[in-house]
Structure formats: structure tokens, C-alpha cells
PDB file of C-alpha atoms in Angstrom:
ATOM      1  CA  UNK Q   1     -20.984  71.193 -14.245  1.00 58.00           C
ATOM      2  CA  UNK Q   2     -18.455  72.110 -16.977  1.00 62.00           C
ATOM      3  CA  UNK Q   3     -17.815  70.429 -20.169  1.00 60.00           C
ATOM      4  CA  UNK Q   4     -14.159  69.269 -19.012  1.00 57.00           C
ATOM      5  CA  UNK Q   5     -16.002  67.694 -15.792  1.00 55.00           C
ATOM      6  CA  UNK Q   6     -18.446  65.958 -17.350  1.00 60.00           C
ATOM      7  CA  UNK Q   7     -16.453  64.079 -20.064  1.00 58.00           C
ATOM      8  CA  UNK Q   8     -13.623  63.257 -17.235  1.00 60.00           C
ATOM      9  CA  UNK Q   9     -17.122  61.742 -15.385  1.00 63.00           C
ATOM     10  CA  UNK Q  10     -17.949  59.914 -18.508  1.00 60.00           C
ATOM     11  CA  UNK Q  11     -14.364  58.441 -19.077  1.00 63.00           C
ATOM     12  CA  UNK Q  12     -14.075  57.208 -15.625  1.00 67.00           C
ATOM     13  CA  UNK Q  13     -17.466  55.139 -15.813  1.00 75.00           C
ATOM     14  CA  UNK Q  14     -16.943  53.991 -18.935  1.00 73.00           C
ATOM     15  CA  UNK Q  15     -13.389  52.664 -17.513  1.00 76.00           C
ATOM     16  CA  UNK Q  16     -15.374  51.389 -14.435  1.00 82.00           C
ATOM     17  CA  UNK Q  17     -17.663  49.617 -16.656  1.00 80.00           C
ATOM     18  CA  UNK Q  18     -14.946  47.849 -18.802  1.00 81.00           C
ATOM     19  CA  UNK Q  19     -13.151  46.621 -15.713  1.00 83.00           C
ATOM     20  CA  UNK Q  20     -16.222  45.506 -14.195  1.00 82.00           C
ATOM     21  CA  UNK Q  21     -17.448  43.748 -17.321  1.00 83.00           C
ATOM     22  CA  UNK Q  22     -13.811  42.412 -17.229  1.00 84.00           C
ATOM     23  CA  UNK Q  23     -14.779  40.570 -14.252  1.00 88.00           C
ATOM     24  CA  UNK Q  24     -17.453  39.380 -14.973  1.00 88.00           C
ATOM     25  CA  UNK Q  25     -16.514  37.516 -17.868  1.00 84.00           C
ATOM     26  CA  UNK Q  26     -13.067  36.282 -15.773  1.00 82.00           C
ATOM     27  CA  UNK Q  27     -15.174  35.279 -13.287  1.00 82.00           C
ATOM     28  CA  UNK Q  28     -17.301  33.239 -15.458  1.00 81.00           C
ATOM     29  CA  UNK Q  29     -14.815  31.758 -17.385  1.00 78.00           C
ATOM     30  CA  UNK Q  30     -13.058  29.948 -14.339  1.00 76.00           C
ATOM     31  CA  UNK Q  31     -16.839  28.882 -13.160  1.00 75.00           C
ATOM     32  CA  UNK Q  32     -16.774  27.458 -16.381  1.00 71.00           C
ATOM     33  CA  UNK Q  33     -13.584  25.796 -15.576  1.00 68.00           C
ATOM     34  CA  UNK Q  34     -14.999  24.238 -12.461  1.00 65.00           C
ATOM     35  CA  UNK Q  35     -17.985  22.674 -14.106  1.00 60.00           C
ATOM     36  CA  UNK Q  36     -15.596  20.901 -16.575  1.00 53.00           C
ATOM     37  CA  UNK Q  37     -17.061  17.455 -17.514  1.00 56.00           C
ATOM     38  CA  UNK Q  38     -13.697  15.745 -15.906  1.00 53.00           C
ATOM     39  CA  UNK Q  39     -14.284  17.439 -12.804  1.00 49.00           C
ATOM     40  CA  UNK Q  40     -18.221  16.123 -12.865  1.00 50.00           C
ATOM     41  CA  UNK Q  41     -16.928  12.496 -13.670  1.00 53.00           C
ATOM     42  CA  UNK Q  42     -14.530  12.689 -10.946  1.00 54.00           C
ATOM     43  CA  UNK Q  43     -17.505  13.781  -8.791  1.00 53.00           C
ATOM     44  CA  UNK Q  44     -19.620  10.895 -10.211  1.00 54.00           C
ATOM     45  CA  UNK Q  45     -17.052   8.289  -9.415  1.00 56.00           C
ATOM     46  CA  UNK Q  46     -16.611   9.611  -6.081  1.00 53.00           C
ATOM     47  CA  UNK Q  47     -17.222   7.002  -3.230  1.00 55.00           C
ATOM     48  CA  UNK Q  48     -20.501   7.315  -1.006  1.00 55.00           C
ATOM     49  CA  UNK Q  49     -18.547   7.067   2.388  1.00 55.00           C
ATOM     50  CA  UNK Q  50     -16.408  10.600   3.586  1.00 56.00           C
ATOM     51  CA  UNK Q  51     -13.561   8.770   3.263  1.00 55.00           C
ATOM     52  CA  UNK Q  52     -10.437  10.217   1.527  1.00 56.00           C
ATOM     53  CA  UNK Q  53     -10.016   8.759  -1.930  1.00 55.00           C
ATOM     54  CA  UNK Q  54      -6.363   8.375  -3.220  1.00 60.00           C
ATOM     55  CA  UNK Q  55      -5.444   9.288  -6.322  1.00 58.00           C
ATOM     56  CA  UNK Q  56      -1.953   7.911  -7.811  1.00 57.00           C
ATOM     57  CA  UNK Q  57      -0.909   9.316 -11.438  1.00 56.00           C
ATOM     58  CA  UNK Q  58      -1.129   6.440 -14.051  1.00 51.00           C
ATOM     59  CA  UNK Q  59       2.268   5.489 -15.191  1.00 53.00           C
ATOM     60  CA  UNK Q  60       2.880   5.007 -19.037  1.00 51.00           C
ATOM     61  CA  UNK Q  61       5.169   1.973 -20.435  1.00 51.00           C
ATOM     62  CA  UNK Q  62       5.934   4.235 -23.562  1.00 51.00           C
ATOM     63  CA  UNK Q  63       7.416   6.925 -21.610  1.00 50.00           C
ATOM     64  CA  UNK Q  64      10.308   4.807 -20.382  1.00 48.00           C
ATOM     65  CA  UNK Q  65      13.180   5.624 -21.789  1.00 52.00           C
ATOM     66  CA  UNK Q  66      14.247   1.969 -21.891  1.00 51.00           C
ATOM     67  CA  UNK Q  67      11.904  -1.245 -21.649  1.00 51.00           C
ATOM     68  CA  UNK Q  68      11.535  -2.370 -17.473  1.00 51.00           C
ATOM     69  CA  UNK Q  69      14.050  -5.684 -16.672  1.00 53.00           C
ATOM     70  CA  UNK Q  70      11.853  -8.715 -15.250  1.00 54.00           C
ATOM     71  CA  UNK Q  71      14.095 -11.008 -14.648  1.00 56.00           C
ATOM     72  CA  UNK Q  72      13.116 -13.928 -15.529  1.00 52.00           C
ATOM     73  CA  UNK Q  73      11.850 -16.595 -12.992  1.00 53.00           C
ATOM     74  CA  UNK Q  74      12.811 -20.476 -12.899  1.00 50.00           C
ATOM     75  CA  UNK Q  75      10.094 -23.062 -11.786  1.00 49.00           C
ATOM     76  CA  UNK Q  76      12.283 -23.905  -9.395  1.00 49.00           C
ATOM     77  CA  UNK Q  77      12.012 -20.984  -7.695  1.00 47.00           C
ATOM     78  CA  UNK Q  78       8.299 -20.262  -8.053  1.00 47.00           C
ATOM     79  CA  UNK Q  79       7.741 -23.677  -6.439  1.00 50.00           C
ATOM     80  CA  UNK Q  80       9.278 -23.325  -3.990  1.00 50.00           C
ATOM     81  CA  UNK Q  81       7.843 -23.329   0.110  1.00 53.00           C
ATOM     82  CA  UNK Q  82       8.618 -19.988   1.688  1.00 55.00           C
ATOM     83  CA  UNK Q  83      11.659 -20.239   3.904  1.00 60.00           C
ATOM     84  CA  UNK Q  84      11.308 -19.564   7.559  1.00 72.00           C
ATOM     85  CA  UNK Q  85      10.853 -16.799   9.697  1.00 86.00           C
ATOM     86  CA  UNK Q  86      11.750 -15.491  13.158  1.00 89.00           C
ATOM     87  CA  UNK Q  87      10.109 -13.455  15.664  1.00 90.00           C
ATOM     88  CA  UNK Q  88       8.314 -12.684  18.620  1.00 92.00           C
ATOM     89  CA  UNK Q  89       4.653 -14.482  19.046  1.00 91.00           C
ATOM     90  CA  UNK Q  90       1.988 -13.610  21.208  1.00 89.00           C
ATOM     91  CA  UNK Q  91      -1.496 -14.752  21.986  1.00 86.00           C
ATOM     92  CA  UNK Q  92      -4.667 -13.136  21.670  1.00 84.00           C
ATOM     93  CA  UNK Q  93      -8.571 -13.380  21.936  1.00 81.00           C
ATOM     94  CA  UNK Q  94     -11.225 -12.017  19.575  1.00 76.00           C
ATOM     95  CA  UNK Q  95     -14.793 -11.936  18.979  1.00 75.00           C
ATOM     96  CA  UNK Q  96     -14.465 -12.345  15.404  1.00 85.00           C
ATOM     97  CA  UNK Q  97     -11.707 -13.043  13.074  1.00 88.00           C
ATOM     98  CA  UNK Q  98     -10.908 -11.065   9.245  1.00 88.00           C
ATOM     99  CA  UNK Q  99     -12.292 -14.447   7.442  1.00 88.00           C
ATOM    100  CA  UNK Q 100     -15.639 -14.622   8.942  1.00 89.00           C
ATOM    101  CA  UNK Q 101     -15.083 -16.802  11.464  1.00 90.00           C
ATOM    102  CA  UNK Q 102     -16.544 -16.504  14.953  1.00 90.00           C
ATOM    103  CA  UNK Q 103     -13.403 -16.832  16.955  1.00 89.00           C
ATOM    104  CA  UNK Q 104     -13.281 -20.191  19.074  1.00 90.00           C
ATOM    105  CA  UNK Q 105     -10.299 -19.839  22.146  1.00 89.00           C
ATOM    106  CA  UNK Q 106      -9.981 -23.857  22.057  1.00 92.00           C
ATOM    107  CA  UNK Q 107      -8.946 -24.003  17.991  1.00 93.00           C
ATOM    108  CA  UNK Q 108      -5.519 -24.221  17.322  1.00 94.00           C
ATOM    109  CA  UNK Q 109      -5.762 -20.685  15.086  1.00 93.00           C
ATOM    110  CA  UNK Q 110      -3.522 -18.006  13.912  1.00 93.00           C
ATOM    111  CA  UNK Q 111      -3.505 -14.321  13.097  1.00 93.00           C
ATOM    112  CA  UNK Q 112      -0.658 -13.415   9.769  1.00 93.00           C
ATOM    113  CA  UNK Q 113      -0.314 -10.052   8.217  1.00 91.00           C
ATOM    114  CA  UNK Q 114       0.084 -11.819   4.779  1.00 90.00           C
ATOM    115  CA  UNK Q 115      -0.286 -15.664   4.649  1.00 92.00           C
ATOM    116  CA  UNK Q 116      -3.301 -16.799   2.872  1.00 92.00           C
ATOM    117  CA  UNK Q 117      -6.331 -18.264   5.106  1.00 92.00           C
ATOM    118  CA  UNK Q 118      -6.039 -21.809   5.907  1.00 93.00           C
ATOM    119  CA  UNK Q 119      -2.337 -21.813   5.396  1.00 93.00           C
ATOM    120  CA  UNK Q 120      -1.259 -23.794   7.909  1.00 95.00           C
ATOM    121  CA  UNK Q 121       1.986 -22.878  10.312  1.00 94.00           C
ATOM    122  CA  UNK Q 122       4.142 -24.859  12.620  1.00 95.00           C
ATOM    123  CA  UNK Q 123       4.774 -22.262  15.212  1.00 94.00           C
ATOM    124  CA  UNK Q 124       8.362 -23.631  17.140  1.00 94.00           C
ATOM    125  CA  UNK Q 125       9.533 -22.062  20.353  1.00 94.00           C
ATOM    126  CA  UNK Q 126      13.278 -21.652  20.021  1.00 93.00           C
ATOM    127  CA  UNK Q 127      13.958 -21.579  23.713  1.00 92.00           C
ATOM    128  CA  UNK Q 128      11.546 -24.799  24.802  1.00 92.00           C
ATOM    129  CA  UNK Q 129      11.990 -26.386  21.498  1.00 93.00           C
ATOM    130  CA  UNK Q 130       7.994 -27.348  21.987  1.00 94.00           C
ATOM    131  CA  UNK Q 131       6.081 -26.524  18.752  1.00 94.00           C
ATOM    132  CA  UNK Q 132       2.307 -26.765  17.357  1.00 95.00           C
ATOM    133  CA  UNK Q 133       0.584 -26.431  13.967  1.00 95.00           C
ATOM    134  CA  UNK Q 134      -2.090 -24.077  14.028  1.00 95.00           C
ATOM    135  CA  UNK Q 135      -4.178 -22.385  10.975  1.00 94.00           C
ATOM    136  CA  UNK Q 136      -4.043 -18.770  10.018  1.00 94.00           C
ATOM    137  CA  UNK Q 137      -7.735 -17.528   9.995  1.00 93.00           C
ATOM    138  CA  UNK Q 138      -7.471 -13.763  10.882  1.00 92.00           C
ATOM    139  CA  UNK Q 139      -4.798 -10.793  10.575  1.00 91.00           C
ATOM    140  CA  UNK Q 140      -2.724  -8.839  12.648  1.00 88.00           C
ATOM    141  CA  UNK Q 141      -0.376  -8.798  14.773  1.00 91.00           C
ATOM    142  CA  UNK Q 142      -0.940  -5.052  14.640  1.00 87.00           C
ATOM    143  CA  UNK Q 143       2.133  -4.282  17.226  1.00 88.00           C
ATOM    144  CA  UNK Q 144       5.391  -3.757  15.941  1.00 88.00           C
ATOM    145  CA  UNK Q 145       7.900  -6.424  16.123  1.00 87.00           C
ATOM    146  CA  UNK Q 146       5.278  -9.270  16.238  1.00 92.00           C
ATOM    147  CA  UNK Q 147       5.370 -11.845  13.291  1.00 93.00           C
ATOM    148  CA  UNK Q 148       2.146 -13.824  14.222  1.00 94.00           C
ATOM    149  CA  UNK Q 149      -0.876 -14.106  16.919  1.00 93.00           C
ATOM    150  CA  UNK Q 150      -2.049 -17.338  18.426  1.00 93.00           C
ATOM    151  CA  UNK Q 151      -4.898 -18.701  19.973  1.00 92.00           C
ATOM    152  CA  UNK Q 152      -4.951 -19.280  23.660  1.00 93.00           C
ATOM    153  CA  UNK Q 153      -5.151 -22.750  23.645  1.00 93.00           C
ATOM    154  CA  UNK Q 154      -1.860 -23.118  21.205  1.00 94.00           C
ATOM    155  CA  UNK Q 155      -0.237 -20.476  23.497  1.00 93.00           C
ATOM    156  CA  UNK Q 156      -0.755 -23.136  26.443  1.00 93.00           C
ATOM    157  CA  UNK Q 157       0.427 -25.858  23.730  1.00 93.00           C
ATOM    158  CA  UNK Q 158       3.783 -23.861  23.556  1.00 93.00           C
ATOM    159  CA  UNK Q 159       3.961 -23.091  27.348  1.00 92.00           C
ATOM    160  CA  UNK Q 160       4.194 -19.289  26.645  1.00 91.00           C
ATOM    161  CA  UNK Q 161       0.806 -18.399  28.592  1.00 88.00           C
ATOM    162  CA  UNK Q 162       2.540 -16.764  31.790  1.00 88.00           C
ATOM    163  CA  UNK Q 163       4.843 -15.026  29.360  1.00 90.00           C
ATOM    164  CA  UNK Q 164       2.661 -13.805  27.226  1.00 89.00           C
ATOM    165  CA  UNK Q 165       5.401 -13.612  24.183  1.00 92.00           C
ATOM    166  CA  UNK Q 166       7.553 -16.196  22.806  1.00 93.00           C
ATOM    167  CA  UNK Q 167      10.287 -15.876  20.162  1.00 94.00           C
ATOM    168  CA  UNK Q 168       9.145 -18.426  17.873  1.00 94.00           C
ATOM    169  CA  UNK Q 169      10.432 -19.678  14.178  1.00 94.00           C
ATOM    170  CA  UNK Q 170       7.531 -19.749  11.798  1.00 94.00           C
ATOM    171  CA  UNK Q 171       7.283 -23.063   9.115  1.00 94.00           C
ATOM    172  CA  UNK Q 172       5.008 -23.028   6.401  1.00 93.00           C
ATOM    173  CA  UNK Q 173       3.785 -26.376   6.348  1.00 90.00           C
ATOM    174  CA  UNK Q 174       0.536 -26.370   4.264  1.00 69.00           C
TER     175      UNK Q 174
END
């Protein structure tokens, strides 16, 4: 092998040795990355189940440009009985109801997406005029354009059992 040969041999391994070292040092500097200690808190805080944890950004008062407008709220107002609502009504059954309860057919009960358990409702049919009072112990309805679920026997109270849906105006009265 000539001189000229060899040292052309010796440059190119040195330059594969510097690239390879090269990687090796890039490549452990973004391991290093991964095993950050936010990313192993994130990973402590994690939740058991495989469920899909949310994460929303934090938002900062002090990086409003101007403060956020409250307005201000009246007694009055924060009194005050919600006002009545209209929709459609239907009845259901269940084993079990979202407060614990077993479900009972014969209770005058109720199912509400939002009121409070126990609140108690004065469900009115607006074509009959016929209305009952029942108590909102589990949630749903879970089909659109329903505003509450009731309990067989207050269906039959309202006369909407052969129907199977009612419009209905809701009364907080409770």
C-alpha cells in the first residue's frame, strides 16, 4: 500500500470515528432529555387505569392584558328559583340509579343532566295539563332533545305511558 493510500485510509476513519462519536453523544443527550425529572413526575402522577388523561395549559391572571369583568351579582338574583324549562320527557327503567339508589319503578323519581339530587320537579304536561312532582335521583336523559327521564309509575301519573314521550314544562319546586 502506498504512503498517499494509507493516510487517505487514516483520514477517512478518523472522519468515521468523529461522526460516529458525534452520534453517540447526540444520541445520548436527547435520552437524557427523555429521562428529564418533569417527564418522570408526569409519569408518577399518571393514573393507574389506561385511560387518556387530559391535559389543559394553566392560564395565568398576570398575563391578561387587562383585569377579567365579573359583573357583579345582586342577591336578588342569586336567590332566585330557576325559571322553567320546556321539553320532551320520557320514561325509563333502571337497575340502579347515579346516587346509589336501587331503582324502585313505583317511586315517583327523576333522571336530570344537572339538577342536584333530591331536587324536587313538578313535571306538567302541556297538552293534558295533568302534572306530578317527582324527585331527581339519577342522570341522563342521554338522547338528544330530552330534558328529563321519569319513572314508570309518574309516566302513568301523566298519562304518557302509550306514548312513550310527552312535551312537558319542568318547575323547580324544592
Amino acid at each position: 500500500m502506498s504512503r498517499f493510500a494509507s493516510a487517505e485510509t487514516a483520514r477517512i476513519s478518523l472522519a468515521t470515528s468523529s461522526r460516529l462519536l458525534l452520534t453517540i453523544v447526540g444520541a445520548a443527550s436527547l435520552a437524557a432529555c427523555a429521562q428529564s425529572p418533569v417527564g418522570r413526575q408526569r409519569a408518577d402522577l399518571a393514573p393507574a387505569t389506561r385511560q387518556a388523561t387530559i391535559v389543559r395549559p394553566h392560564r395565568v391572571a398576570a398575563l391578561h392584558p387587562r383585569p377579567i369583568y365579573r359583573p357583579h351579582r345582586s342577591s336578588d338574583t342569586a336567590s332566585a328559583k330557576p325559571t322553567a324549562s320546556h321539553g320532551v320527557a320520557s320514561f325509563y327503567s333502571d337497575t340502579e340509579t347515579a346516587s346509589g339508589e336501587k331503582f324502585d319503578k313505583n317511586e315517583l323519581t327523576a333522571a336530570h343532566p344537572s339538577l342536584p339530587f333530591g331536587t324536587r320537579l313538578r313535571v306538567t304536561d302541556v297538552s293534558s295539563g295533568r302534572f306530578v312532582t317527582v324527585r331527581v335521583n339519577d342522570r341522563g336523559p342521554f338522547v338528544r332533545g330530552r330534558v328529563v327521564d321519569i319513572s314508570p309509575s309518574a309516566a302513568e301519573a301523566l298519562g304518557m305511558v302509550d306514548k312513550g314521550v310527552a312535551n312537558v314544562r319542568l318547575d323547580v319546586v324544592q
